[in-house]
């Protein structure tokens, strides 16, 4: 479990979680999170070759994980499941080549909530009772600008000789706090301000427990940051192609805690910092839907390569629901005003109410360029029973996935994994000239032709009224009993009336 604090005023805590999910994505100019996640819930699995029925195992696994993490993963079915051919390579020692053993699905409407955080914390050896997990206070974590949870399981070597294989469970939690707006315009922060708690001790079962604070100065000549208390050590590492300086706090060090047995890491600026533009990642993307009317439309994806002199390929994965019928012949890829033909393309058309569209492409991104990918679609007319309870809100299209080995701008050296922050080993690269990036775009919200659902309501009300009136009348006629009452002898009024009628010569009543 690790903690990263950003000197720009936003803190990101890396730790453990239940499932992949995200709140609204931060601006591309912010420092990219160590492990990115799409909006919603994502699940991808490589099955063992011994599995005979992959689809059956996929369905059982999604239901099991849904129960473990209190998520809606049970809504994963064939309509939102695809089998990528180039994306999502196996992690760890697995070397899968048969892509038919891979399954990938996204639920873009799923939202991370407290009920997902609670079972996630139970997977930790000490839960939330000791170690860095004591900072995981739900009301503080979810009152943030960005929140993401993930769980990765992969086979790893048990020892240096790799004679035995173990399974590694890596839990990751990423949170971004906007301390600038909550601190009256000040960028100073502390653990207590962000989490309303401080660190007391390390988890007794942990062999390593450290806090990393990013103190990389923007101006190399002047040191503007000050962290308290004094860190155990200072480490320089290369993270995502950028040299970073970290103040390291080792919770297992007995000299770290003060007499109150409380550690409250604080970062202060020695003087007010002038506003400056945030760094832009080398690879970032933006996607939107255009068009007018409720018949046709167009999905556009902008992929940016801001590297000044290096070009590199990127694998783009698009998953589009079946009710948006893609016109593949309208697919265009434009870079610097010229057509950019992909070197690899795989398309699996959708089947109505059975499977979604799958589009994978390998695209070369020139240096300092913007690549625009567009494809047109036509909206289908659903059955009235297939609309959700809020049909006018729209239908979600899951995020696009971009995978690439991004070249580094600076000269990188071999990183010592034993001393580097935990998140540098999430996706290690074979050499020091590039680093792996998996990037997710924002999801799309598309409106479909929606019938007037007030008409069935009016028809039901009118029909029920007519049926009630008619049925009530017929029921009364069929069940009511009619009988003739015998005239009874009247009282004083009747006798007085008969006397008057007799005097007038009228027959009595």
PDB file of N, CA, C and O in Angstrom, residues 279-335:
ATOM      1  N   UNK A 279       1.730  20.277 -16.645  1.00  0.00           N
ATOM      2  CA  UNK A 279       2.377  19.511 -17.710  1.00  0.00           C
ATOM      3  C   UNK A 279       1.368  18.663 -18.473  1.00  0.00           C
ATOM      4  O   UNK A 279       0.420  18.124 -17.900  1.00  0.00           O
ATOM      5  N   UNK A 280       1.587  18.538 -19.758  1.00  0.00           N
ATOM      6  CA  UNK A 280       0.713  17.758 -20.617  1.00  0.00           C
ATOM      7  C   UNK A 280       1.337  16.396 -20.875  1.00  0.00           C
ATOM      8  O   UNK A 280       2.513  16.324 -21.252  1.00  0.00           O
ATOM      9  N   UNK A 281       0.613  15.306 -20.679  1.00  0.00           N
ATOM     10  CA  UNK A 281       1.185  13.983 -20.960  1.00  0.00           C
ATOM     11  C   UNK A 281       1.548  13.836 -22.431  1.00  0.00           C
ATOM     12  O   UNK A 281       0.971  14.487 -23.312  1.00  0.00           O
ATOM     13  N   UNK A 282       2.514  12.970 -22.691  1.00  0.00           N
ATOM     14  CA  UNK A 282       2.923  12.746 -24.084  1.00  0.00           C
ATOM     15  C   UNK A 282       1.782  12.143 -24.882  1.00  0.00           C
ATOM     16  O   UNK A 282       1.520  12.549 -26.013  1.00  0.00           O
ATOM     17  N   UNK A 283       1.071  11.200 -24.299  1.00  0.00           N
ATOM     18  CA  UNK A 283      -0.060  10.555 -24.980  1.00  0.00           C
ATOM     19  C   UNK A 283      -1.329  10.843 -24.201  1.00  0.00           C
ATOM     20  O   UNK A 283      -1.436  10.506 -23.021  1.00  0.00           O
ATOM     21  N   UNK A 284      -2.286  11.487 -24.832  1.00  0.00           N
ATOM     22  CA  UNK A 284      -3.612  11.647 -24.249  1.00  0.00           C
ATOM     23  C   UNK A 284      -4.630  11.701 -25.382  1.00  0.00           C
ATOM     24  O   UNK A 284      -4.263  11.907 -26.554  1.00  0.00           O
ATOM     25  N   UNK A 285      -5.878  11.487 -25.036  1.00  0.00           N
ATOM     26  CA  UNK A 285      -6.921  11.338 -26.055  1.00  0.00           C
ATOM     27  C   UNK A 285      -8.201  11.994 -25.575  1.00  0.00           C
ATOM     28  O   UNK A 285      -8.413  12.232 -24.380  1.00  0.00           O
ATOM     29  N   UNK A 286      -9.059  12.273 -26.547  1.00  0.00           N
ATOM     30  CA  UNK A 286     -10.365  12.889 -26.292  1.00  0.00           C
ATOM     31  C   UNK A 286     -11.354  12.324 -27.296  1.00  0.00           C
ATOM     32  O   UNK A 286     -11.036  12.170 -28.476  1.00  0.00           O
ATOM     33  N   UNK A 287     -12.548  11.994 -26.837  1.00  0.00           N
ATOM     34  CA  UNK A 287     -13.564  11.391 -27.712  1.00  0.00           C
ATOM     35  C   UNK A 287     -14.898  12.091 -27.505  1.00  0.00           C
ATOM     36  O   UNK A 287     -15.237  12.479 -26.380  1.00  0.00           O
ATOM     37  N   UNK A 288     -15.649  12.249 -28.588  1.00  0.00           N
ATOM     38  CA  UNK A 288     -16.953  12.895 -28.513  1.00  0.00           C
ATOM     39  C   UNK A 288     -17.831  12.349 -29.625  1.00  0.00           C
ATOM     40  O   UNK A 288     -17.358  11.714 -30.581  1.00  0.00           O
ATOM     41  N   UNK A 289     -19.139  12.592 -29.497  1.00  0.00           N
ATOM     42  CA  UNK A 289     -20.113  12.185 -30.507  1.00  0.00           C
ATOM     43  C   UNK A 289     -20.699  13.438 -31.127  1.00  0.00           C
ATOM     44  O   UNK A 289     -20.961  14.433 -30.440  1.00  0.00           O
ATOM     45  N   UNK A 290     -20.873  13.426 -32.435  1.00  0.00           N
ATOM     46  CA  UNK A 290     -21.383  14.585 -33.168  1.00  0.00           C
ATOM     47  C   UNK A 290     -22.531  14.150 -34.067  1.00  0.00           C
ATOM     48  O   UNK A 290     -22.869  12.966 -34.163  1.00  0.00           O
ATOM     49  N   UNK A 291     -23.119  15.116 -34.744  1.00  0.00           N
ATOM     50  CA  UNK A 291     -24.270  14.863 -35.609  1.00  0.00           C
ATOM     51  C   UNK A 291     -25.516  15.523 -35.068  1.00  0.00           C
ATOM     52  O   UNK A 291     -25.527  16.087 -33.972  1.00  0.00           O
ATOM     53  N   UNK A 292     -26.571  15.473 -35.844  1.00  0.00           N
ATOM     54  CA  UNK A 292     -27.842  16.064 -35.434  1.00  0.00           C
ATOM     55  C   UNK A 292     -28.948  15.078 -35.766  1.00  0.00           C
ATOM     56  O   UNK A 292     -28.801  14.191 -36.611  1.00  0.00           O
ATOM     57  N   UNK A 293     -30.069  15.254 -35.085  1.00  0.00           N
ATOM     58  CA  UNK A 293     -31.168  14.320 -35.285  1.00  0.00           C
ATOM     59  C   UNK A 293     -30.978  13.051 -34.481  1.00  0.00           C
ATOM     60  O   UNK A 293     -29.990  12.874 -33.751  1.00  0.00           O
ATOM     61  N   UNK A 294     -31.924  12.138 -34.614  1.00  0.00           N
ATOM     62  CA  UNK A 294     -31.900  10.886 -33.871  1.00  0.00           C
ATOM     63  C   UNK A 294     -31.830   9.682 -34.799  1.00  0.00           C
ATOM     64  O   UNK A 294     -32.299   8.602 -34.456  1.00  0.00           O
ATOM     65  N   UNK A 295     -31.219   9.877 -35.982  1.00  0.00           N
ATOM     66  CA  UNK A 295     -31.067   8.757 -36.899  1.00  0.00           C
ATOM     67  C   UNK A 295     -29.602   8.382 -37.089  1.00  0.00           C
ATOM     68  O   UNK A 295     -29.214   7.235 -36.875  1.00  0.00           O
ATOM     69  N   UNK A 296     -28.771   9.337 -37.472  1.00  0.00           N
ATOM     70  CA  UNK A 296     -27.365   9.069 -37.716  1.00  0.00           C
ATOM     71  C   UNK A 296     -26.508   9.930 -36.800  1.00  0.00           C
ATOM     72  O   UNK A 296     -26.977  10.898 -36.207  1.00  0.00           O
ATOM     73  N   UNK A 297     -25.255   9.571 -36.705  1.00  0.00           N
ATOM     74  CA  UNK A 297     -24.298  10.319 -35.892  1.00  0.00           C
ATOM     75  C   UNK A 297     -22.890   9.894 -36.251  1.00  0.00           C
ATOM     76  O   UNK A 297     -22.654   9.079 -37.152  1.00  0.00           O
ATOM     77  N   UNK A 298     -21.920  10.440 -35.513  1.00  0.00           N
ATOM     78  CA  UNK A 298     -20.520  10.157 -35.795  1.00  0.00           C
ATOM     79  C   UNK A 298     -19.743  10.172 -34.488  1.00  0.00           C
ATOM     80  O   UNK A 298     -19.915  11.066 -33.657  1.00  0.00           O
ATOM     81  N   UNK A 299     -18.878   9.174 -34.304  1.00  0.00           N
ATOM     82  CA  UNK A 299     -17.996   9.094 -33.151  1.00  0.00           C
ATOM     83  C   UNK A 299     -16.608   9.545 -33.586  1.00  0.00           C
ATOM     84  O   UNK A 299     -16.046   9.018 -34.548  1.00  0.00           O
ATOM     85  N   UNK A 300     -16.065  10.528 -32.883  1.00  0.00           N
ATOM     86  CA  UNK A 300     -14.755  11.082 -33.211  1.00  0.00           C
ATOM     87  C   UNK A 300     -13.827  10.891 -32.021  1.00  0.00           C
ATOM     88  O   UNK A 300     -14.208  11.139 -30.871  1.00  0.00           O
ATOM     89  N   UNK A 301     -12.614  10.449 -32.311  1.00  0.00           N
ATOM     90  CA  UNK A 301     -11.587  10.254 -31.291  1.00  0.00           C
ATOM     91  C   UNK A 301     -10.334  11.014 -31.698  1.00  0.00           C
ATOM     92  O   UNK A 301      -9.840  10.844 -32.818  1.00  0.00           O
ATOM     93  N   UNK A 302      -9.847  11.876 -30.827  1.00  0.00           N
ATOM     94  CA  UNK A 302      -8.627  12.646 -31.062  1.00  0.00           C
ATOM     95  C   UNK A 302      -7.523  12.069 -30.187  1.00  0.00           C
ATOM     96  O   UNK A 302      -7.652  12.025 -28.966  1.00  0.00           O
ATOM     97  N   UNK A 303      -6.436  11.623 -30.816  1.00  0.00           N
ATOM     98  CA  UNK A 303      -5.295  11.048 -30.111  1.00  0.00           C
ATOM     99  C   UNK A 303      -4.111  11.994 -30.305  1.00  0.00           C
ATOM    100  O   UNK A 303      -3.729  12.303 -31.442  1.00  0.00           O
ATOM    101  N   UNK A 304      -3.539  12.453 -29.193  1.00  0.00           N
ATOM    102  CA  UNK A 304      -2.461  13.442 -29.220  1.00  0.00           C
ATOM    103  C   UNK A 304      -1.130  12.761 -28.888  1.00  0.00           C
ATOM    104  O   UNK A 304      -1.027  12.015 -27.906  1.00  0.00           O
ATOM    105  N   UNK A 305      -0.127  13.057 -29.701  1.00  0.00           N
ATOM    106  CA  UNK A 305       1.253  12.683 -29.438  1.00  0.00           C
ATOM    107  C   UNK A 305       2.061  13.969 -29.349  1.00  0.00           C
ATOM    108  O   UNK A 305       2.362  14.597 -30.362  1.00  0.00           O
ATOM    109  N   UNK A 306       2.388  14.379 -28.129  1.00  0.00           N
ATOM    110  CA  UNK A 306       3.102  15.636 -27.919  1.00  0.00           C
ATOM    111  C   UNK A 306       4.612  15.456 -27.835  1.00  0.00           C
ATOM    112  O   UNK A 306       5.321  16.397 -27.484  1.00  0.00           O
ATOM    113  N   UNK A 307       5.105  14.259 -28.136  1.00  0.00           N
ATOM    114  CA  UNK A 307       6.553  14.052 -28.118  1.00  0.00           C
ATOM    115  C   UNK A 307       7.194  14.894 -29.214  1.00  0.00           C
ATOM    116  O   UNK A 307       6.718  14.911 -30.352  1.00  0.00           O
ATOM    117  N   UNK A 308       8.264  15.619 -28.912  1.00  0.00           N
ATOM    118  CA  UNK A 308       8.803  16.566 -29.906  1.00  0.00           C
ATOM    119  C   UNK A 308       9.430  15.914 -31.128  1.00  0.00           C
ATOM    120  O   UNK A 308       9.401  16.503 -32.216  1.00  0.00           O
ATOM    121  N   UNK A 309       9.951  14.665 -31.012  1.00  0.00           N
ATOM    122  CA  UNK A 309      10.658  14.110 -32.163  1.00  0.00           C
ATOM    123  C   UNK A 309      10.484  12.603 -32.330  1.00  0.00           C
ATOM    124  O   UNK A 309      11.077  12.024 -33.233  1.00  0.00           O
ATOM    125  N   UNK A 310       9.691  11.928 -31.504  1.00  0.00           N
ATOM    126  CA  UNK A 310       9.536  10.482 -31.613  1.00  0.00           C
ATOM    127  C   UNK A 310       8.121  10.115 -32.008  1.00  0.00           C
ATOM    128  O   UNK A 310       7.141  10.652 -31.485  1.00  0.00           O
ATOM    129  N   UNK A 311       8.020   9.194 -32.977  1.00  0.00           N
ATOM    130  CA  UNK A 311       6.745   8.602 -33.365  1.00  0.00           C
ATOM    131  C   UNK A 311       6.653   7.207 -32.760  1.00  0.00           C
ATOM    132  O   UNK A 311       7.673   6.529 -32.579  1.00  0.00           O
ATOM    133  N   UNK A 312       5.447   6.770 -32.456  1.00  0.00           N
ATOM    134  CA  UNK A 312       5.256   5.450 -31.870  1.00  0.00           C
ATOM    135  C   UNK A 312       3.859   4.955 -32.210  1.00  0.00           C
ATOM    136  O   UNK A 312       2.936   5.747 -32.448  1.00  0.00           O
ATOM    137  N   UNK A 313       3.666   3.628 -32.259  1.00  0.00           N
ATOM    138  CA  UNK A 313       2.334   3.071 -32.561  1.00  0.00           C
ATOM    139  C   UNK A 313       1.477   2.982 -31.305  1.00  0.00           C
ATOM    140  O   UNK A 313       1.978   2.943 -30.178  1.00  0.00           O
ATOM    141  N   UNK A 314       0.184   2.933 -31.513  1.00  0.00           N
ATOM    142  CA  UNK A 314      -0.777   2.807 -30.428  1.00  0.00           C
ATOM    143  C   UNK A 314      -1.875   1.852 -30.861  1.00  0.00           C
ATOM    144  O   UNK A 314      -2.282   1.854 -32.036  1.00  0.00           O
ATOM    145  N   UNK A 315      -2.311   1.014 -29.950  1.00  0.00           N
ATOM    146  CA  UNK A 315      -3.406   0.072 -30.209  1.00  0.00           C
ATOM    147  C   UNK A 315      -4.694   0.682 -29.652  1.00  0.00           C
ATOM    148  O   UNK A 315      -4.778   0.997 -28.461  1.00  0.00           O
ATOM    149  N   UNK A 316      -5.677   0.857 -30.522  1.00  0.00           N
ATOM    150  CA  UNK A 316      -6.961   1.453 -30.144  1.00  0.00           C
ATOM    151  C   UNK A 316      -8.025   0.370 -30.117  1.00  0.00           C
ATOM    152  O   UNK A 316      -8.187  -0.389 -31.088  1.00  0.00           O
ATOM    153  N   UNK A 317      -8.736   0.282 -29.011  1.00  0.00           N
ATOM    154  CA  UNK A 317      -9.828  -0.674 -28.836  1.00  0.00           C
ATOM    155  C   UNK A 317     -11.130   0.083 -28.663  1.00  0.00           C
ATOM    156  O   UNK A 317     -11.262   0.895 -27.744  1.00  0.00           O
ATOM    157  N   UNK A 318     -12.084  -0.177 -29.545  1.00  0.00           N
ATOM    158  CA  UNK A 318     -13.410   0.446 -29.480  1.00  0.00           C
ATOM    159  C   UNK A 318     -14.456  -0.636 -29.282  1.00  0.00           C
ATOM    160  O   UNK A 318     -14.502  -1.618 -30.026  1.00  0.00           O
ATOM    161  N   UNK A 319     -15.300  -0.439 -28.274  1.00  0.00           N
ATOM    162  CA  UNK A 319     -16.438  -1.327 -28.032  1.00  0.00           C
ATOM    163  C   UNK A 319     -17.710  -0.496 -28.083  1.00  0.00           C
ATOM    164  O   UNK A 319     -17.907   0.386 -27.247  1.00  0.00           O
ATOM    165  N   UNK A 320     -18.549  -0.782 -29.076  1.00  0.00           N
ATOM    166  CA  UNK A 320     -19.763   0.006 -29.309  1.00  0.00           C
ATOM    167  C   UNK A 320     -20.967  -0.924 -29.185  1.00  0.00           C
ATOM    168  O   UNK A 320     -20.959  -2.035 -29.752  1.00  0.00           O
ATOM    169  N   UNK A 321     -22.025  -0.533 -28.452  1.00  0.00           N
ATOM    170  CA  UNK A 321     -23.204  -1.397 -28.311  1.00  0.00           C
ATOM    171  C   UNK A 321     -23.865  -1.688 -29.652  1.00  0.00           C
ATOM    172  O   UNK A 321     -23.707  -0.956 -30.628  1.00  0.00           O
ATOM    173  N   UNK A 322     -24.629  -2.754 -29.664  1.00  0.00           N
ATOM    174  CA  UNK A 322     -25.231  -3.216 -30.915  1.00  0.00           C
ATOM    175  C   UNK A 322     -26.272  -2.252 -31.457  1.00  0.00           C
ATOM    176  O   UNK A 322     -26.517  -2.209 -32.663  1.00  0.00           O
ATOM    177  N   UNK A 323     -26.911  -1.453 -30.575  1.00  0.00           N
ATOM    178  CA  UNK A 323     -27.966  -0.562 -31.055  1.00  0.00           C
ATOM    179  C   UNK A 323     -27.411   0.690 -31.732  1.00  0.00           C
ATOM    180  O   UNK A 323     -28.179   1.531 -32.202  1.00  0.00           O
ATOM    181  N   UNK A 324     -26.095   0.845 -31.785  1.00  0.00           N
ATOM    182  CA  UNK A 324     -25.459   1.852 -32.641  1.00  0.00           C
ATOM    183  C   UNK A 324     -24.796   1.101 -33.783  1.00  0.00           C
ATOM    184  O   UNK A 324     -23.738   0.490 -33.619  1.00  0.00           O
ATOM    185  N   UNK A 325     -25.414   1.120 -34.945  1.00  0.00           N
ATOM    186  CA  UNK A 325     -24.952   0.316 -36.081  1.00  0.00           C
ATOM    187  C   UNK A 325     -23.876   1.078 -36.842  1.00  0.00           C
ATOM    188  O   UNK A 325     -24.150   2.093 -37.488  1.00  0.00           O
ATOM    189  N   UNK A 326     -22.645   0.568 -36.723  1.00  0.00           N
ATOM    190  CA  UNK A 326     -21.508   1.254 -37.317  1.00  0.00           C
ATOM    191  C   UNK A 326     -21.457   1.034 -38.823  1.00  0.00           C
ATOM    192  O   UNK A 326     -21.768  -0.055 -39.321  1.00  0.00           O
ATOM    193  N   UNK A 327     -21.032   2.077 -39.536  1.00  0.00           N
ATOM    194  CA  UNK A 327     -20.744   1.987 -40.964  1.00  0.00           C
ATOM    195  C   UNK A 327     -19.220   1.962 -41.104  1.00  0.00           C
ATOM    196  O   UNK A 327     -18.561   2.993 -41.106  1.00  0.00           O
ATOM    197  N   UNK A 328     -18.668   0.751 -41.228  1.00  0.00           N
ATOM    198  CA  UNK A 328     -17.212   0.613 -41.222  1.00  0.00           C
ATOM    199  C   UNK A 328     -16.595   1.267 -42.456  1.00  0.00           C
ATOM    200  O   UNK A 328     -15.453   1.733 -42.409  1.00  0.00           O
ATOM    201  N   UNK A 329     -17.328   1.352 -43.562  1.00  0.00           N
ATOM    202  CA  UNK A 329     -16.755   1.965 -44.760  1.00  0.00           C
ATOM    203  C   UNK A 329     -16.555   3.476 -44.585  1.00  0.00           C
ATOM    204  O   UNK A 329     -15.847   4.098 -45.386  1.00  0.00           O
ATOM    205  N   UNK A 330     -17.137   4.067 -43.524  1.00  0.00           N
ATOM    206  CA  UNK A 330     -16.950   5.502 -43.272  1.00  0.00           C
ATOM    207  C   UNK A 330     -15.784   5.764 -42.330  1.00  0.00           C
ATOM    208  O   UNK A 330     -15.567   6.920 -41.948  1.00  0.00           O
ATOM    209  N   UNK A 331     -15.046   4.729 -41.926  1.00  0.00           N
ATOM    210  CA  UNK A 331     -13.924   4.907 -41.013  1.00  0.00           C
ATOM    211  C   UNK A 331     -12.812   5.713 -41.683  1.00  0.00           C
ATOM    212  O   UNK A 331     -12.313   5.339 -42.752  1.00  0.00           O
ATOM    213  N   UNK A 332     -12.427   6.814 -41.070  1.00  0.00           N
ATOM    214  CA  UNK A 332     -11.352   7.669 -41.588  1.00  0.00           C
ATOM    215  C   UNK A 332     -10.375   7.981 -40.462  1.00  0.00           C
ATOM    216  O   UNK A 332     -10.781   8.220 -39.322  1.00  0.00           O
ATOM    217  N   UNK A 333      -9.091   7.970 -40.801  1.00  0.00           N
ATOM    218  CA  UNK A 333      -8.022   8.290 -39.859  1.00  0.00           C
ATOM    219  C   UNK A 333      -7.166   9.366 -40.507  1.00  0.00           C
ATOM    220  O   UNK A 333      -6.506   9.122 -41.527  1.00  0.00           O
ATOM    221  N   UNK A 334      -7.198  10.569 -39.949  1.00  0.00           N
ATOM    222  CA  UNK A 334      -6.507  11.719 -40.533  1.00  0.00           C
ATOM    223  C   UNK A 334      -5.443  12.202 -39.553  1.00  0.00           C
ATOM    224  O   UNK A 334      -5.724  12.426 -38.366  1.00  0.00           O
ATOM    225  N   UNK A 335      -4.207  12.364 -40.056  1.00  0.00           N
ATOM    226  CA  UNK A 335      -3.107  12.899 -39.274  1.00  0.00           C
ATOM    227  C   UNK A 335      -2.406  13.970 -40.093  1.00  0.00           C
ATOM    228  O   UNK A 335      -1.929  13.700 -41.205  1.00  0.00           O
TER     229      UNK A 335
END
